[in-house]
Tab-separated table of C-alpha atoms and ligand atoms in Angstrom:
chain	number	residue	atom	x	y	z
A	973	UNK	CA	-34.884	12.044	2.689
A	974	UNK	CA	-31.278	13.323	3.613
A	975	UNK	CA	-29.605	15.332	0.799
A	976	UNK	CA	-26.311	13.683	0.647
A	977	UNK	CA	-22.849	15.567	1.918
A	978	UNK	CA	-20.362	16.266	-0.662
A	979	UNK	CA	-16.686	15.062	-1.160
A	980	UNK	CA	-13.925	17.516	-1.008
A	981	UNK	CA	-10.677	16.081	-2.278
A	982	UNK	CA	-7.398	18.167	-1.552
A	983	UNK	CA	-4.643	16.978	-3.134
A	984	UNK	CA	-1.056	18.184	-4.770
A	985	UNK	CA	2.616	17.233	-5.280
A	986	UNK	CA	4.435	15.845	-1.808
A	987	UNK	CA	5.817	18.423	0.237
A	988	UNK	CA	3.284	21.105	-1.086
A	989	UNK	CA	1.924	21.452	2.580
A	990	UNK	CA	-1.398	19.621	2.243
A	991	UNK	CA	-0.968	17.954	5.686
A	992	UNK	CA	-0.245	21.796	7.275
A	993	UNK	CA	-3.085	23.434	5.032
A	994	UNK	CA	-5.475	20.540	5.951
A	995	UNK	CA	-4.578	20.778	9.906
A	996	UNK	CA	-4.992	24.854	9.576
A	997	UNK	CA	-8.278	24.156	7.818
A	998	UNK	CA	-9.516	22.126	10.941
A	999	UNK	CA	-8.473	23.991	13.412
A	1000	UNK	CA	-11.094	26.822	12.677
A	1001	UNK	CA	-13.922	26.304	14.924
A	1002	UNK	CA	-17.185	27.069	12.290
A	1003	UNK	CA	-15.972	23.973	10.090
A	1004	UNK	CA	-18.934	21.904	9.286
A	1005	UNK	CA	-17.404	18.776	7.293
A	1006	UNK	CA	-15.910	15.938	8.364
A	1007	UNK	CA	-11.908	14.679	7.876
A	1008	UNK	CA	-11.907	11.437	6.690
A	1009	UNK	CA	-8.715	9.779	8.844
A	1010	UNK	CA	-6.146	7.673	6.367
A	1011	UNK	CA	-4.743	4.410	6.911
A	1012	UNK	CA	-1.183	3.886	6.402
A	1013	UNK	CA	1.347	1.239	7.305
A	1014	UNK	CA	4.314	4.145	8.006
A	1015	UNK	CA	5.336	4.527	11.518
A	1016	UNK	CA	3.771	7.339	13.736
A	1017	UNK	CA	6.062	10.247	13.618
A	1018	UNK	CA	6.396	11.986	17.181
A	1019	UNK	CA	3.023	13.228	18.556
A	1020	UNK	CA	1.329	11.557	16.083
A	1021	UNK	CA	-1.754	9.659	17.720
A	1022	UNK	CA	-3.439	6.578	16.051
A	1023	UNK	CA	-7.165	7.073	15.137
A	1024	UNK	CA	-6.482	10.883	14.849
A	1025	UNK	CA	-3.634	11.578	12.393
A	1026	UNK	CA	-3.920	8.248	11.085
A	1027	UNK	CA	-5.094	4.645	11.749
A	1028	UNK	CA	-1.367	2.827	11.784
A	1029	UNK	CA	-1.800	-0.631	10.488
A	1030	UNK	CA	0.681	-3.291	9.694
A	1031	UNK	CA	0.980	-4.357	5.690
A	1032	UNK	CA	-0.949	-7.562	6.348
A	1033	UNK	CA	-3.573	-5.496	7.823
A	1034	UNK	CA	-3.499	-2.932	4.707
A	1035	UNK	CA	-3.435	-5.820	2.279
A	1036	UNK	CA	-6.549	-7.622	3.724
A	1037	UNK	CA	-8.619	-4.002	3.826
A	1038	UNK	CA	-7.752	-4.085	-0.091
A	1039	UNK	CA	-8.664	-7.552	-1.043
A	1040	UNK	CA	-12.081	-7.062	1.057
A	1041	UNK	CA	-12.792	-3.828	-1.023
A	1042	UNK	CA	-12.568	-1.659	1.808
A	1043	UNK	CA	-10.667	1.225	0.558
A	1044	UNK	CA	-11.829	3.863	-1.443
A	1045	UNK	CA	-8.648	4.695	-2.840
A	1046	UNK	CA	-4.829	3.663	-1.755
A	1047	UNK	CA	-1.591	4.364	-2.725
A	1048	UNK	CA	2.066	3.025	-2.461
A	1049	UNK	CA	4.155	6.275	-1.402
A	1050	UNK	CA	8.082	5.674	-0.692
A	1051	UNK	CA	7.457	1.947	0.414
A	1052	UNK	CA	4.286	2.700	2.555
A	1053	UNK	CA	0.864	2.356	2.131
A	1054	UNK	CA	-1.755	5.024	2.207
A	1055	UNK	CA	-5.463	4.741	1.855
A	1056	UNK	CA	-8.863	5.783	2.499
A	1057	UNK	CA	-11.683	3.643	3.976
A	1058	UNK	CA	-14.843	3.402	1.679
A	1059	UNK	CA	-17.235	3.080	4.823
A	1060	UNK	CA	-16.428	5.938	7.021
A	1061	UNK	CA	-16.718	8.254	3.792
A	1062	UNK	CA	-19.880	6.644	2.191
A	1063	UNK	CA	-21.718	6.721	6.041
A	1064	UNK	CA	-20.722	10.115	6.234
A	1065	UNK	CA	-21.888	11.293	3.218
A	1066	UNK	CA	-25.210	9.361	3.536
A	1067	UNK	CA	-25.770	11.263	6.586
A	1068	UNK	CA	-25.753	14.140	4.844
A	1069	UNK	CA	-22.153	15.501	6.144
A	1070	UNK	CA	-19.592	16.831	3.915
A	1071	UNK	CA	-16.328	14.695	3.951
A	1072	UNK	CA	-12.746	16.517	3.258
A	1073	UNK	CA	-9.992	14.205	1.969
A	1074	UNK	CA	-6.161	15.010	1.863
A	1075	UNK	CA	-4.175	12.408	-0.478
A	1076	UNK	CA	-1.796	11.857	-2.882
A	1077	UNK	CA	-2.205	12.618	-6.524
A	1078	UNK	CA	-2.779	8.743	-7.182
A	1079	UNK	CA	-5.296	8.558	-4.597
A	1080	UNK	CA	-7.296	11.534	-6.133
A	1081	UNK	CA	-7.369	10.046	-9.448
A	1082	UNK	CA	-8.965	7.000	-8.456
A	1083	UNK	CA	-11.730	8.781	-6.337
A	1084	UNK	CA	-12.211	10.711	-9.534
A	1085	UNK	CA	-13.140	7.368	-11.210
A	1086	UNK	CA	-15.071	5.992	-8.104
A	1087	UNK	CA	-16.618	8.944	-7.226
A	1088	UNK	CA	-16.979	11.442	-9.777
A	1089	UNK	CA	-18.784	14.045	-8.091
A	1090	UNK	CA	-16.113	14.616	-5.690
A	1091	UNK	CA	-14.402	18.165	-5.728
A	1092	UNK	CA	-10.728	17.756	-6.511
A	1093	UNK	CA	-8.620	20.384	-5.162
A	1094	UNK	CA	-5.011	20.742	-6.644
A	1095	UNK	CA	-2.759	22.369	-3.927
A	1096	UNK	CA	0.223	24.020	-5.909
A	1097	UNK	CA	3.613	25.314	-4.466
A	1098	UNK	CA	4.304	28.856	-5.162
A	1099	UNK	CA	7.726	27.543	-7.055
A	1100	UNK	CA	9.335	24.075	-7.026
A	1101	UNK	CA	12.858	25.796	-5.354
A	1102	UNK	CA	10.332	26.453	-2.355
A	1103	UNK	CA	8.996	22.835	-2.487
A	1104	UNK	CA	12.540	21.340	-2.267
A	1105	UNK	CA	13.386	23.870	0.755
A	1106	UNK	CA	10.488	22.754	2.716
A	1107	UNK	CA	11.387	19.054	2.305
A	1108	UNK	CA	14.906	20.128	3.495
A	1109	UNK	CA	13.853	21.901	6.412
A	1110	UNK	CA	11.082	19.343	7.500
A	1111	UNK	CA	14.185	17.317	8.221
A	1112	UNK	CA	12.477	13.996	7.885
A	1113	UNK	CA	13.894	12.466	4.854
A	1114	UNK	CA	17.423	11.887	3.449
A	1115	UNK	CA	18.524	13.946	0.377
A	1116	UNK	CA	18.176	11.062	-1.860
A	1117	UNK	CA	14.918	10.821	-1.037
A	1118	UNK	CA	13.959	14.328	-1.420
A	1119	UNK	CA	15.318	14.416	-5.048
A	1120	UNK	CA	13.251	11.629	-5.316
A	1121	UNK	CA	10.420	13.404	-4.191
A	1122	UNK	CA	11.182	16.646	-6.113
A	1123	UNK	CA	11.044	15.143	-9.475
A	1124	UNK	CA	7.846	13.153	-8.465
A	1125	UNK	CA	6.558	16.338	-7.813
A	1126	UNK	CA	7.240	17.572	-11.344
A	1127	UNK	CA	5.297	14.803	-12.923
A	1128	UNK	CA	2.518	15.603	-10.410
A	1129	UNK	CA	2.265	19.283	-11.063
A	1130	UNK	CA	1.490	18.059	-14.469
A	1131	UNK	CA	-1.951	16.401	-13.485
A	1132	UNK	CA	-3.060	19.738	-12.338
A	1133	UNK	CA	-5.218	19.654	-15.419
A	1134	UNK	CA	-7.229	16.900	-14.209
A	1135	UNK	CA	-8.687	18.738	-11.193
A	1136	UNK	CA	-11.588	21.309	-10.760
A	1137	UNK	CA	-9.624	23.869	-8.750
A	1138	UNK	CA	-5.969	25.061	-8.263
A	1139	UNK	CA	-5.040	26.532	-4.743
A	1140	UNK	CA	-1.212	28.302	-4.511
A	1141	UNK	CA	0.095	27.566	-1.204
A	1142	UNK	CA	1.880	30.971	-0.897
A	1143	UNK	CA	0.570	31.442	2.762
A	1144	UNK	CA	-1.205	28.451	5.045
A	1145	UNK	CA	-4.078	31.231	5.625
A	1146	UNK	CA	-4.821	32.308	2.197
A	1147	UNK	CA	-4.602	28.387	0.761
A	1148	UNK	CA	-6.960	27.678	4.071
A	1149	UNK	CA	-9.281	30.777	2.922
A	1150	UNK	CA	-9.240	29.776	-1.038
A	1151	UNK	CA	-10.485	26.304	-0.104
A	1152	UNK	CA	-13.065	27.269	2.258
A	1153	UNK	CA	-14.592	29.831	-0.557
A	1154	UNK	CA	-14.420	27.080	-2.699
A	1155	UNK	CA	-16.593	24.652	-0.493
A	1156	UNK	CA	-19.093	27.626	-0.174
A	1157	UNK	CA	-19.349	28.138	-3.749
A	1158	UNK	CA	-20.024	24.312	-4.727
A	1159	UNK	CA	-23.026	24.880	-2.162
A	1160	UNK	CA	-24.477	27.400	-4.082
A	1161	UNK	CA	-24.498	25.652	-7.034
A	1162	UNK	CA	-28.372	25.367	-8.240
A	1163	UNK	CA	-28.056	21.486	-8.502
A	1164	UNK	CA	-27.177	21.481	-4.784
A	1165	UNK	CA	-30.344	23.859	-3.629
A	1166	UNK	CA	-32.863	23.011	-6.604
A	1167	UNK	CA	-34.145	19.631	-4.606
A	1168	UNK	CA	-34.802	21.617	-1.230
A	1169	UNK	CA	-36.995	24.103	-3.226
A	1170	UNK	CA	-38.389	21.448	-5.185
A	1171	UNK	CA	-39.396	19.887	-1.872
A	1172	UNK	CA	-40.568	22.832	-0.766
A	1173	UNK	CA	-43.096	23.379	-3.538
A	1174	UNK	CA	-44.796	19.910	-3.077
A	1175	UNK	CA	-45.799	21.647	0.707
A	1176	UNK	CA	-49.324	23.338	0.764
A	1177	UNK	CA	-50.120	26.166	3.209
A	1178	UNK	CA	-50.703	23.848	6.304
A	1179	UNK	CA	-47.991	21.837	5.769
A	1180	UNK	CA	-48.857	18.812	4.564
A	1181	UNK	CA	-47.161	17.191	1.122
A	1182	UNK	CA	-49.084	17.539	-1.770
B	95	5GP	P1	3.016	11.495	5.094
B	95	5GP	O1	4.035	10.471	5.346
B	95	5GP	O2	3.714	12.612	5.137
B	95	5GP	O3	1.800	11.830	6.182
B	95	5GP	O4	2.294	11.419	3.929
B	95	5GP	C1	2.682	11.167	2.688
B	95	5GP	C2	1.757	11.672	1.694
B	95	5GP	O5	0.759	10.418	2.081
B	95	5GP	C3	1.057	13.025	1.576
B	95	5GP	O6	1.167	13.426	0.384
B	95	5GP	C4	-0.155	12.836	2.167
B	95	5GP	O7	-1.134	13.716	1.481
B	95	5GP	C5	-0.425	11.005	1.617
B	95	5GP	N1	-1.551	10.785	2.192
B	95	5GP	C6	-2.151	10.772	3.494
B	95	5GP	N2	-3.021	10.065	3.436
B	95	5GP	C7	-3.375	9.515	2.500
B	95	5GP	C8	-4.699	8.326	1.880
B	95	5GP	O8	-5.393	8.208	2.223
B	95	5GP	N3	-4.425	8.472	0.422
B	95	5GP	C9	-3.276	8.476	-0.316
B	95	5GP	N4	-3.569	8.235	-1.594
B	95	5GP	N5	-2.536	9.501	0.030
B	95	5GP	C10	-2.512	9.990	1.385
């Protein structure tokens, strides 16, 4: 029987750099877990590709997917919906591969409820001032939206206590390395490896199951 893969969730306040860290992580060649592409109703930004960065859909399509129970989690964020299609996550986990989500904190709370075995990683900014300057430098939102995002971020940081791990995003390489270590350590847990040994012990010297 194939052992189910593990679910890893990267979340944290808006503007902390979740997307950048996730992209840097998946640029590494020896990654053996799958990224779950989110669905969103927001417009694609320059260079974004449908089916790679997101599945870009209309609000009606998104609402239909919610009504039909197709979403593992979803959240409304600055007037747009973002969510994780459930089927891809389940099928990939069932095939034995790990799945990695990069989602906002509301979504992570829903994953904790629906798939409590998921490992939640909180990406945190070194400080709030830096968070603000990152949002300003990104230059994709007006200042009022940035102020709103900062206030939201303060509330989100309080949610760290519900997570399994906290990773400071001081440098992208450090954050990526720490996330990889977390994934490694989680795989070394006895509860993860024990079933392999159990299976091995039921096979005799001729390679037959006892
Ligand atoms: P952006 O518009 O900058 O791509 O993403 C905005 C926010 O939505 C980010 O915090 C990102 O992590 C979050 N996000 C992206 N995909 C999902 C998703 O599938 N579910 C939830 N809950 N949040 C998401």
